[in-house]
Coordinates of C-alpha atoms and ligand atoms in Angstrom, one line a residue:
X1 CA -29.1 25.4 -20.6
X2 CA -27.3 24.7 -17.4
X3 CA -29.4 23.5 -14.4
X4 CA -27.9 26.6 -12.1
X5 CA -29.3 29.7 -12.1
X6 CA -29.9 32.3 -10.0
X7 CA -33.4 33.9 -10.7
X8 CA -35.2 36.6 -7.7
X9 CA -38.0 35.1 -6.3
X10 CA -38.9 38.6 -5.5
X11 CA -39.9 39.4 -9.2
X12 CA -39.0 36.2 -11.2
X13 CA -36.2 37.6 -12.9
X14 CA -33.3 35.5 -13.6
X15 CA -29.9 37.0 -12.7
X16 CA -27.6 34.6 -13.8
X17 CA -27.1 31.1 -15.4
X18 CA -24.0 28.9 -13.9
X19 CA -22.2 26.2 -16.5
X20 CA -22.1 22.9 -14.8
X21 CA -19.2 21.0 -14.4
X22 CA -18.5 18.3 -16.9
X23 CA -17.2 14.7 -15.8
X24 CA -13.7 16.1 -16.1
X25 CA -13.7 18.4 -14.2
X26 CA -15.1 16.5 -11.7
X27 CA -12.8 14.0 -12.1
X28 CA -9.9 16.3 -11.6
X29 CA -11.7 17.6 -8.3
X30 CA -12.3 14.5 -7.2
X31 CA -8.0 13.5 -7.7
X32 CA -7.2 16.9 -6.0
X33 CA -9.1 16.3 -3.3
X34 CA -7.9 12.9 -2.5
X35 CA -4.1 14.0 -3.3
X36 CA -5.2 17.2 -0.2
X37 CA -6.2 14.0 1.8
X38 CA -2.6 12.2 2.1
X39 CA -0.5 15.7 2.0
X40 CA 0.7 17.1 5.3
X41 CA -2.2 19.4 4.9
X42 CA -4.8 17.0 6.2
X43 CA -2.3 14.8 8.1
X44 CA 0.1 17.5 9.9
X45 CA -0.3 20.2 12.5
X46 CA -3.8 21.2 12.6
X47 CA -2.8 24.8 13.2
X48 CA -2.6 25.8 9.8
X49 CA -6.2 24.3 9.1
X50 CA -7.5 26.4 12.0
X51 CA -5.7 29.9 10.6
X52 CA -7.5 29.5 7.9
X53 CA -10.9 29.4 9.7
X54 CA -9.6 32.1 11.3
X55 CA -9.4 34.3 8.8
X56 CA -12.6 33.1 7.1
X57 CA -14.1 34.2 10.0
X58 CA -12.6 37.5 9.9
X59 CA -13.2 37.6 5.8
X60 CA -16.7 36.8 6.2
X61 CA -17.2 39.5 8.6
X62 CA -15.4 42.4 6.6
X63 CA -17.6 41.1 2.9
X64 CA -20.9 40.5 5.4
X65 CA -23.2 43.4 3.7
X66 CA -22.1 41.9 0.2
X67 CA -22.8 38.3 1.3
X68 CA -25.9 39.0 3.1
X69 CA -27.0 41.1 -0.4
X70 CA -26.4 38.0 -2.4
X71 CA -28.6 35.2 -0.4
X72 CA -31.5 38.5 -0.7
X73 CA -31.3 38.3 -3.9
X74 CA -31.0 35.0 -4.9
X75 CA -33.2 33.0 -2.3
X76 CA -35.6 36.0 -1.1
X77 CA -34.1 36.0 2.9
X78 CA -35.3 39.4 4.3
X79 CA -31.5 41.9 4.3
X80 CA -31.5 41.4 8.1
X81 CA -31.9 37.7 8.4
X82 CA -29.2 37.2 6.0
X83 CA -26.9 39.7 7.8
X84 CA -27.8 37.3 10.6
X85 CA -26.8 33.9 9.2
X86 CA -23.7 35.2 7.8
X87 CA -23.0 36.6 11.7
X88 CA -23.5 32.9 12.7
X89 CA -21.1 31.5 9.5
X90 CA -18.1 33.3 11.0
X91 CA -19.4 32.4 14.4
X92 CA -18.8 29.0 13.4
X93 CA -16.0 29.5 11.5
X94 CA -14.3 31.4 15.0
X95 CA -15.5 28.1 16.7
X96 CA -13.7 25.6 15.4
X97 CA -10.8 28.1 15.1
X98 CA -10.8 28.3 19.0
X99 CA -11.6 24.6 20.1
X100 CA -10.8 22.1 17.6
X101 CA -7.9 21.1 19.1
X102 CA -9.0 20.9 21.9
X103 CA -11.8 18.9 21.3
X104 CA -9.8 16.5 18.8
X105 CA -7.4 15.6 22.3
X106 CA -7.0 11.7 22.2
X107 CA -9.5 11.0 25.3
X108 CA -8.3 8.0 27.5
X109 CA -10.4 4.8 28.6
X110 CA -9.5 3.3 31.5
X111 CA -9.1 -0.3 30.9
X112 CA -7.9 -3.5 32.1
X113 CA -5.4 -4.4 29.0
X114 CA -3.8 -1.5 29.4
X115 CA -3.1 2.3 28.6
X116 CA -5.7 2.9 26.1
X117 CA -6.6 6.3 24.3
X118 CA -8.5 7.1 21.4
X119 CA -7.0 9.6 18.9
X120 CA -9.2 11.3 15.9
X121 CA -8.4 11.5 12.6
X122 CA -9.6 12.6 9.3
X123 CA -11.1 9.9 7.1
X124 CA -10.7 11.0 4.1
X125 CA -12.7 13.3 0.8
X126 CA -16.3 14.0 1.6
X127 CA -19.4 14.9 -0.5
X128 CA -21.6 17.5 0.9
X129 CA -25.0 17.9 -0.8
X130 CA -27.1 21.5 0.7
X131 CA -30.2 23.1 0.4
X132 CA -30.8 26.6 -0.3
X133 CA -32.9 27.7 2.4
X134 CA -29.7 28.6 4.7
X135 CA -27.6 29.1 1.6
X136 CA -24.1 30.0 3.4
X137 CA -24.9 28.6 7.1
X138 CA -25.8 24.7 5.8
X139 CA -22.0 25.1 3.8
X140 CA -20.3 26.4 7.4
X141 CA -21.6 23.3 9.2
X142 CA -20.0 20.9 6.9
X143 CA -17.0 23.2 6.2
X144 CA -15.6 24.0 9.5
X145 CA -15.4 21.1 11.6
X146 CA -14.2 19.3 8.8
X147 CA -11.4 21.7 7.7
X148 CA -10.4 21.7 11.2
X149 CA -10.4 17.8 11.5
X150 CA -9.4 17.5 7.6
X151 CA -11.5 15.7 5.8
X152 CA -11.4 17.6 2.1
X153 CA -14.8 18.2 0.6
X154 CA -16.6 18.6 -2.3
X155 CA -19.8 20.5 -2.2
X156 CA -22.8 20.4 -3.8
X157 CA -25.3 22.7 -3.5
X158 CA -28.8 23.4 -4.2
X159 CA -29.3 24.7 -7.9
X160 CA -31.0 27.6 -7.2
X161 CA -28.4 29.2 -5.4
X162 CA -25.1 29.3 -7.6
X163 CA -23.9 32.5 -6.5
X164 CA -23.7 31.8 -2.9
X165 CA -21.9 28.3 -3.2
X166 CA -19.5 30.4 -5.5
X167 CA -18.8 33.2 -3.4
X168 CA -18.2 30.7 -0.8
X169 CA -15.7 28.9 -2.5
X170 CA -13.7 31.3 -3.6
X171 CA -13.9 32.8 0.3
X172 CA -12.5 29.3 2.0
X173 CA -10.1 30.0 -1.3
X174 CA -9.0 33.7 -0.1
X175 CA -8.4 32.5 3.3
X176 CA -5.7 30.5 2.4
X177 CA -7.6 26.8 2.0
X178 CA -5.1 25.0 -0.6
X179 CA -7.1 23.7 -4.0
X180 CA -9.4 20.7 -3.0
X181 CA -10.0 21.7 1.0
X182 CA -13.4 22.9 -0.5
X183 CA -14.6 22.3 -3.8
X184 CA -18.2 23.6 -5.2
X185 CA -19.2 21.6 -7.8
X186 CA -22.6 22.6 -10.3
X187 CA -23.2 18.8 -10.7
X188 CA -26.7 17.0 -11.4
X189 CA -27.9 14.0 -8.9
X190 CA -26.4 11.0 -11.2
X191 CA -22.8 12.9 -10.4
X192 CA -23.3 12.9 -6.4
X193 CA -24.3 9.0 -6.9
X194 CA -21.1 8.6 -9.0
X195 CA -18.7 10.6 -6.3
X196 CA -20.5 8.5 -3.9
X197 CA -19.8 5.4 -5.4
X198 CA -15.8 6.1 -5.7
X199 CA -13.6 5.0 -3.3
X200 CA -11.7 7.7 -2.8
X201 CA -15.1 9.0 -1.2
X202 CA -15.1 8.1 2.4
X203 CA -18.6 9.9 3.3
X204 CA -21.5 12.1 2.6
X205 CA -23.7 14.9 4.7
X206 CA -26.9 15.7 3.2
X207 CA -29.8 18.8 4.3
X208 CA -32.7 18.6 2.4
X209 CA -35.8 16.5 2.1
X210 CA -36.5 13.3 3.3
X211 CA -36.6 12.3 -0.9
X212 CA -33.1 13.4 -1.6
X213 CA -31.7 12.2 1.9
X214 CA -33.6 8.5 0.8
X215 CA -31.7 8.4 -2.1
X216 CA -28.3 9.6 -0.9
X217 CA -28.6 7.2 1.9
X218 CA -29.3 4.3 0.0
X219 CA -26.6 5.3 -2.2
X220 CA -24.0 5.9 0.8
X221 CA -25.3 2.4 2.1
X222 CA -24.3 0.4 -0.8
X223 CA -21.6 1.3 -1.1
X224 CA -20.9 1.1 2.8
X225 CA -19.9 5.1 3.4
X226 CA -20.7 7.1 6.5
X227 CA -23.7 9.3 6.1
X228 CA -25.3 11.9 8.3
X229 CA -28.5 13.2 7.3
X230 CA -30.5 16.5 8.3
X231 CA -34.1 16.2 7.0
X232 CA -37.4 17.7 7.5
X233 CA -39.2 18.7 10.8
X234 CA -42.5 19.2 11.9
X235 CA -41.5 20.8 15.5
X236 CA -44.4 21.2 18.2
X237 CA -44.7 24.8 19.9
X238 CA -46.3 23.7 22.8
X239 CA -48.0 26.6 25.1
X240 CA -49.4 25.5 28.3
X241 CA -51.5 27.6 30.4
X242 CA -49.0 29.2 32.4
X243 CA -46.9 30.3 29.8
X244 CA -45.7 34.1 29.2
X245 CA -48.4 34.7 26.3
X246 CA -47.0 37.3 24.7
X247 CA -43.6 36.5 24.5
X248 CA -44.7 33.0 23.3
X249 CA -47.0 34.8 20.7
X250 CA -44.7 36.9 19.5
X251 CA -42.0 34.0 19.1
X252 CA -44.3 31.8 17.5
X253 CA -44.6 34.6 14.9
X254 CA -41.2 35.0 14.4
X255 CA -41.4 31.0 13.6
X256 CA -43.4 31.3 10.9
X257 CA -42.1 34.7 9.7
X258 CA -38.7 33.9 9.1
X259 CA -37.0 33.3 6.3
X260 CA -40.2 32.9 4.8
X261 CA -41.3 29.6 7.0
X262 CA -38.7 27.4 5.8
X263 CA -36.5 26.4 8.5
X264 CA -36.5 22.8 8.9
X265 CA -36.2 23.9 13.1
X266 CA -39.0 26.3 12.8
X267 CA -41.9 25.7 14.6
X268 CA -44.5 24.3 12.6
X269 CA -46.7 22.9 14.8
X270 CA -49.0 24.9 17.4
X271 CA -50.3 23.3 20.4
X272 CA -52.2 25.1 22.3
X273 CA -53.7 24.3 26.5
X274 CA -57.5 24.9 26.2
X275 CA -57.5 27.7 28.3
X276 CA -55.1 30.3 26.6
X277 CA -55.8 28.5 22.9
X278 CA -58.5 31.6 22.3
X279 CA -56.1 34.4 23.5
X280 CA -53.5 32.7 21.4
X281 CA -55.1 32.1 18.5
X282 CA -56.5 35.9 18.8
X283 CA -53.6 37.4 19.2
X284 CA -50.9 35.5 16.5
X285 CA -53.9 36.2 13.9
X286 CA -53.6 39.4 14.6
X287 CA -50.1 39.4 14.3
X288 CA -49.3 37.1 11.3
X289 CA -51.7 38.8 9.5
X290 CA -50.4 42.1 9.6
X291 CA -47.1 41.2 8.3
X292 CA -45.9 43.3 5.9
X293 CA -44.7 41.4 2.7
X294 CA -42.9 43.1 0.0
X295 CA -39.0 43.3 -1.4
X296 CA -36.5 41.9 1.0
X297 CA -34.2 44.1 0.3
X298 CA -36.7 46.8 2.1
X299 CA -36.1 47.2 5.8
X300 CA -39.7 47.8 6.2
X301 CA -40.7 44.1 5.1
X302 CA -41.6 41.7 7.3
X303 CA -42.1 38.7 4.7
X304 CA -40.7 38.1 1.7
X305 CA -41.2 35.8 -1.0
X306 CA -40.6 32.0 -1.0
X307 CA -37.4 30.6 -2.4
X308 CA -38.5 29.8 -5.4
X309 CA -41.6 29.4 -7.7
X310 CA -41.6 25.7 -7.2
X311 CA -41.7 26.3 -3.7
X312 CA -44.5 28.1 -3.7
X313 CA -46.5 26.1 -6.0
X314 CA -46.1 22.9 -3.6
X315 CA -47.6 25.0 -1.0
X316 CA -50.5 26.3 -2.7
X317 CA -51.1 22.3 -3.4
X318 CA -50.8 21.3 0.3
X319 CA -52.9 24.3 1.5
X320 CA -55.7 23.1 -1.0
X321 CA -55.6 19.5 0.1
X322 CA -55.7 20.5 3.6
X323 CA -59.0 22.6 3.0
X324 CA -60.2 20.0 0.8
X325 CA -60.0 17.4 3.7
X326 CA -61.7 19.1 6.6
X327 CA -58.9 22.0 7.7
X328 CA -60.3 25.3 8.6
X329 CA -58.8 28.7 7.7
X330 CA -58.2 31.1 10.3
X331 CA -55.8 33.7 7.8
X332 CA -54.2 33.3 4.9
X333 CA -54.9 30.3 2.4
X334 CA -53.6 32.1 -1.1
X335 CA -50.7 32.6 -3.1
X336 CA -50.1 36.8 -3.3
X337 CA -50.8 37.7 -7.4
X338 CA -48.2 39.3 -8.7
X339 CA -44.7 38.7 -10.1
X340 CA -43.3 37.3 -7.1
X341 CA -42.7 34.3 -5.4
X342 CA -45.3 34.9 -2.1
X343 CA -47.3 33.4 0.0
X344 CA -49.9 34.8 2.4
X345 CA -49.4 34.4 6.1
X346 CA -51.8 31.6 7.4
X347 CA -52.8 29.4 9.9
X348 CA -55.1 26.0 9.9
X349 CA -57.1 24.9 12.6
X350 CA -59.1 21.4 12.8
X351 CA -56.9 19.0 11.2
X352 CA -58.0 15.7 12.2
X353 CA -55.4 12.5 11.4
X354 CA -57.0 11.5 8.6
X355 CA -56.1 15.1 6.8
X356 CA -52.8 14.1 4.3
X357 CA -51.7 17.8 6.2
X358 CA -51.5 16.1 9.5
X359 CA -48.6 14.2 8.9
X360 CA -47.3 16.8 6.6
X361 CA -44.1 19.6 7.0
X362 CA -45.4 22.6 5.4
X363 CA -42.6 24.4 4.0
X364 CA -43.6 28.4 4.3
X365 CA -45.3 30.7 6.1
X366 CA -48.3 28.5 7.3
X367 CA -49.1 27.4 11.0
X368 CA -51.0 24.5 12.2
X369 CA -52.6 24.5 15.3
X370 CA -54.4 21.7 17.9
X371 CA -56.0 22.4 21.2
X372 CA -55.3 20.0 23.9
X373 CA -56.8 19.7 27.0
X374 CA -53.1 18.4 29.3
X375 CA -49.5 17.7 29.4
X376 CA -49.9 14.1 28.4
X377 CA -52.1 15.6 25.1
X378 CA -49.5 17.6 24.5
X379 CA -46.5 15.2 24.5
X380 CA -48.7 12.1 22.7
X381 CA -49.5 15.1 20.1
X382 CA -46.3 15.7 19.6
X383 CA -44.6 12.6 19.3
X384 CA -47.8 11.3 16.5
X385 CA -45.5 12.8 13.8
X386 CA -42.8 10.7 11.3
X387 CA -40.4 13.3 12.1
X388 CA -38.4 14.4 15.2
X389 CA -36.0 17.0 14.9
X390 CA -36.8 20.0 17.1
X391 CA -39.3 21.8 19.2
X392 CA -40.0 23.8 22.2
X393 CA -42.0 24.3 25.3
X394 CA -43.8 27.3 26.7
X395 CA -44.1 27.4 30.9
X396 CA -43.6 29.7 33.8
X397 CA -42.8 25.8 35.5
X398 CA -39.5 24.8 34.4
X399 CA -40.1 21.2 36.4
X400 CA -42.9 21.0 34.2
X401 CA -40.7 22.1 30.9
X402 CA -38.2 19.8 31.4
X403 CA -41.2 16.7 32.2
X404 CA -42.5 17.2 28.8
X405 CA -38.7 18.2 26.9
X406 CA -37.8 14.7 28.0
X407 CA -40.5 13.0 26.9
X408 CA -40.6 15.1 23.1
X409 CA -39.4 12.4 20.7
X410 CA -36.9 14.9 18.7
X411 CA -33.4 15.6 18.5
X412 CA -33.5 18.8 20.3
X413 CA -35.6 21.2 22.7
X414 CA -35.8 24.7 23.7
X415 CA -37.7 25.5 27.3
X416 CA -39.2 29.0 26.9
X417 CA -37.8 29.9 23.4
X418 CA -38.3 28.9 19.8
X419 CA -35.4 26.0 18.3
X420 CA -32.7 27.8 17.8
X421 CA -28.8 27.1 16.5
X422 CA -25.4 28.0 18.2
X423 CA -21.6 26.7 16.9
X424 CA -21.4 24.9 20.4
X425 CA -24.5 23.2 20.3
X426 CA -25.3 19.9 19.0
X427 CA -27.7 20.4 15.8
X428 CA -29.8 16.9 14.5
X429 CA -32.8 14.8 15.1
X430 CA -34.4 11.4 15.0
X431 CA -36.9 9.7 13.2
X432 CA -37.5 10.4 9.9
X433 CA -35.6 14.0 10.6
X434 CA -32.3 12.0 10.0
X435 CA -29.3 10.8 12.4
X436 CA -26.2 12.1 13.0
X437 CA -25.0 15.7 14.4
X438 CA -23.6 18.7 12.9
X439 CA -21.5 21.4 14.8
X440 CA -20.4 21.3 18.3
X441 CA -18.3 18.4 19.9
X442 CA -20.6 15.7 18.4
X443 CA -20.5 17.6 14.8
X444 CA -16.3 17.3 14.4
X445 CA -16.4 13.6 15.3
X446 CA -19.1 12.3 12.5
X447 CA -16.4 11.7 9.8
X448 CA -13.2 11.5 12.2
X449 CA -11.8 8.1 12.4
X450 CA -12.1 7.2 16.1
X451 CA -9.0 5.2 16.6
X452 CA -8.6 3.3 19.6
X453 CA -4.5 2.6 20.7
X454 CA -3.4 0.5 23.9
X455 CA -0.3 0.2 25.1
X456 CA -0.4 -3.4 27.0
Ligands
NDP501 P1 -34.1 18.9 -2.0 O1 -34.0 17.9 -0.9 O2 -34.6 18.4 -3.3 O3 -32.8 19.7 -2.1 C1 -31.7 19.7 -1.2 C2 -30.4 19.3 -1.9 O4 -30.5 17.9 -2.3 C3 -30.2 20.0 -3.2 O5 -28.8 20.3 -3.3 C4 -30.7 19.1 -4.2 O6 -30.1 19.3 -5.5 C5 -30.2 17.8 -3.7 N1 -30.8 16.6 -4.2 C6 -32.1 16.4 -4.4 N2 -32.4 15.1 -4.8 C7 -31.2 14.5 -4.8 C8 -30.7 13.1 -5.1 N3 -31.6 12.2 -5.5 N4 -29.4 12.9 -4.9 C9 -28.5 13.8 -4.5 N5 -28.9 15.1 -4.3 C10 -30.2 15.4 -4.4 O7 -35.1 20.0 -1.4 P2 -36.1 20.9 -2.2 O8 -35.4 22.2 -2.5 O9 -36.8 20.2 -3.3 O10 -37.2 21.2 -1.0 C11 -38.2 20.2 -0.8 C12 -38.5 20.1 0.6 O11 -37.4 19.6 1.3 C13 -39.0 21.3 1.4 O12 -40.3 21.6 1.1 C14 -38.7 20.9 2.8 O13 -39.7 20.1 3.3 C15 -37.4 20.0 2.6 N6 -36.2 20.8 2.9 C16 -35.6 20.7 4.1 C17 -34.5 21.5 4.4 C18 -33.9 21.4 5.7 O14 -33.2 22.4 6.1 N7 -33.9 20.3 6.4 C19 -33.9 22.4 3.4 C20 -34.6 22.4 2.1 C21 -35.7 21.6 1.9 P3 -30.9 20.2 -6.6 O15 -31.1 21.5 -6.0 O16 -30.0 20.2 -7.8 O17 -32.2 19.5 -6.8

C-alpha cells in the first residue's frame, strides 16, 4: 500500500491512494534534472524561465476554484482560505515574473584591485521537501525564485497531500516548464537522504518540523550541500495597554482560527499587559468559542478539521499534558466526537516554565496566554522560547512598537497586525525556527552561486 494518499479529514474518508516512485524512476528524474541544469534552459536568457511563471500565474488564476477545492478536500483548509493561498501562489509566481531580472543584476563592489561585480547564477538540481499545511503556497516559494534563477528541482511533498503536489506539477508542466524544471516525486525519507547524498544535488529547502529539518540538515551537512530550513514557531502576540482592543482581539482570533491553527507564523502565544488581560481574555473567549466548526467546504464554517488524524491525536496529547501539569482551561480542551478530524477551540492560561507546554508549539486551534506586568516582561517572555520565527506587537505608540520589534528575537515582526506573508517580503527565522530566507530579494539568492569577477 503506497505511503500517499489523500483521505478527508472532514469525515476520514480516503479519496485516493498515489503509487510511489520506485528507484528508477527516481533515478531517471534525478538524470533529467541535471541534463535541464547544463542546457541553455538553466544557463541562457532568463526570459523564457520568467514566461513560464508568467503564465503559471495566469494558469493558476483561471483553475483557482478547482485548486482551492482540492487542498479542501484533502488537507481540511476552509474553501475561502484556500481560494486565498492559491491568490498568493500566482502572486508569487507574477513576482518573480516581474523582478527577477532585475534583482539577479550583477551588483558592483567598489574595490581597490579593481572593477569588481558579482554576477548570480544557478547552482545546480535541488531537493525540496514540504509540508502539507500550505499545500500549494510552501511549493510556489521554492518553485518560483528558483525557476527564475534556474536551479531544477525535485519536490517532495508531504504524504498526505498527493493530489495537490500532482496538480502542481502537471501546472509548472502546462506552462511550458521543460521535463525536470519541477519534478514531484512520492518518495519515502531514505530516498530524500539518497538524492541528498548525490552529487548531482547541489541543495535542499525543507518546511516542516524541527525532527525532519534535524535530519535533513544533518544529511545536507555531510555531505556539505546548502540547506535552508523553515521550522516551527511559537510567535508572541503581544497587547499592551494602549492597543486597539478589538481589532487586536479579533486578529488574534483569526490566528488561531485559520487554517485550523497550523501556520508555523500564526500567533501562538498571547501576552497580555495586566490592565487590558481581563477585557482580552473576555472577549477572545467569547469569540473563539463561538466559532462555527463544520465542513470546509460550507461557507458558513468558521473551523474545520485538522489536517489529519495524526494531527489531531498529537494535540489531544499535548492539551492533556498541559492540564496534567498545572495549565488552566479557559475554553476548549477536547477533541470534537465524530468522524472528523476536529479540535475544539481553546485557550490555556497559567502555564508556568516548568509545564512541558511552555516550551511547546501547539499545532491547532489552541491559544496560550501570560499576563505581564511591562514592556521589558513582555520582550524577556517572548524571547524565553527555542524558537524565533515571527510575531507581532499590539500599540497605539509606534516608538514603543518598534522598541520591543527590535528587541523580539525572531526572524520577522508585524507592528499592529498578525505575521503575515507577501512575494516581496523576506519570509524565515532564527533559532531553532531555521536559517535562511524564502521569497523576496533574499529568497532568489539562497541557492544562486554568488560569483565575484574583477577586472584588475
Ligand atoms: P514533518 O516535518 O514530518 O513533515 C514535513 C515534510 O518533511 C513532509 O514532506 C515529510 O514527509 C518530510 N519529512 C519528515 N521526516 C523527514 C526526514 N527524516 N527526512 C526527509 N523528509 C522528512 O511534519 P508533520 O506533518 O509530522 O508535522 C509535525 C509538526 O511539524 C507540526 O505539529 C508542526 O509543529 C511542524 N510543522 C511545521 C510546519 C511549518 O510550516 N513550519 C508545517 C508542518 C508541520 P512525510 O509526509 O512523508 O512524512
Amino acid at each position: 500500500m503506497s505511503s500517499y494518499q489523500s483521505i478527508n479529514p472532514a469525515n476520514n474518508q480516503l479519496l485516493k491512494s498515489w503509487p510511489s516512485h520506485d528507484e528508477a524512476a527516481v533515478s531517471h528524474a534525478l538524470e533529467v534534472a541535471d541534463r535541464l541544469f547544463h542546457s541553455s534552459w538553466s544557463k541562457g536568457d532568463i526570459q523564457p524561465r520568467l514566461q513560464v511563471l508568467k503564465k503559471l500565474a495566469d494558469l493558476i488564476d483561471s483553475r483557482a476554484e478547482e485548486l482551492a477545492t482540492i487542498a479542501s478536500k484533502e488537507m481540511g483548509k476552509l474553501i475561502g482560505q484556500s481560494r486565498g493561498e492559491v491568490k498568493i501562489c500566482s502572486q508569487i509566481a507574477r513576482y518573480y515574473a516581474e523582478n527577477a531580472e532585475r534583482i539577479l543584476q550583477p551588483q558592483s563592489y567598489p574595490s581597490d584591485l579593481g572593477e569588481a561585480w558579482v554576477e548570480y547564477h544557478p547552482i545546480g538540481v535541488l531537493v525540496a521537501v514540504e509540508p502539507w499545511n500550505f499545500p500549494y503556497y510552501q511549493l510556489m516559494r521554492v518553485l518560483a525564485p528558483n525557476l527564475a534563477l534556474g536551479n531544477p528541482v525535485l519536490a517532495k511533498h508531504a504524504n498526505i497531500v498527493p493530489h495537490c503536489a500532482d496538480v502542481f506539477e502537471k501546472l509548472v508542466r502546462e506552462a511550458g516548464a521543460p521535463e525536470g524544471a519541477w519534478t514531484n516525486l512520492f518518495i519515502s525519507t531514505d530516498q530524500v537522504a539518497d538524492l541528498i547524498a548525490d552529487d548531482r544535488v547541489q541543495g535542499v529547502a525543507l518546511t516542516g518540523s524541527e525532527r525532519a529539518g534535524s535530519a535533513v540538515a544533518e544529511q545536507a551537512g555531510k555531505h556539505l550541500k546548502k540547506s535552508t530550513l523553515e521550522l516551527g514557531g511559537n510567535d508572541v502576540f503581544v497587547v499592551l495597554d494602549d492597543a486597539d482592543l478589538d481589532e487586536a482581539v479579533r486578529q488574534g482570533v483569526q490566528a488561531r482560527l485559520s487554517n485550523c491553527g497550523q501556520v508555523c507564523t500564526a500567533a501562538k502565544r498571547f501576552i497580555l499587559h495586566e490592565k487590558i488581560a481581563d477585557r482580552f481574555i473576555n472577549q477572545f473567549s467569547a469569540a473563539l468559542s463561538s466559532a462555527t466548526l463544520g465542513d470546509p467546504l460550507d461557507e458558513k464554517t468558521t473551523l474545520g478539521p485538522l489536517s489529519s488524524a495524526d494531527a489531531r491525536d498529537r494535540l489531544v496529547k499535548q492539551v492533556d499534558e498541559a492540564v496534567a501539569n498545572g495549565a488552566k482551561l479557559v475554553t476548549g480542551g477536547k477533541a470534537v466526537e465524530g468522524a472528523g478530524c476536529y479540535y475544539q477551540p481553546t485557550i490555556l492560561t497559567g502555564i508556568t516554565p516548568d509545564n512541558p507546554a511552555y516550551y511547546q508549539e501547539f499545532f491547532g486551534p489552541v491559544a496560550q496566554v501570560y499576563v505581564i506586568g511591562d514592556d521589558q516582561a513582555a520582550v524577556a517572555l517572548a524571547n524565553d522560547s527555542h524558537y524565533g520565527l515571527g510575531g507581532s506587537v499590539w500599540t497605539r505608540d509606534i516608538a514603543r512598537g518598534r522598541k520591543l520589534a527590535s528587541a523580539i528575537e525572531t526572524g520577522m515582526v508585524f507592528i499592529n497586525s498578525q505575521s503575515d506573508t507577501s512575494a516581496e517580503l523576506p519570509f524565515g527565522g532564527v533559532k531553532r525556527s531555521g536559517y535562511g530566507r524564502e521569497l523576496s530579494d533574499l529568497g532568489i539568492k539562497e541557492f544562486a552561486n554568488q560569483k565575484l569577477v574583477v577586472v584588475a
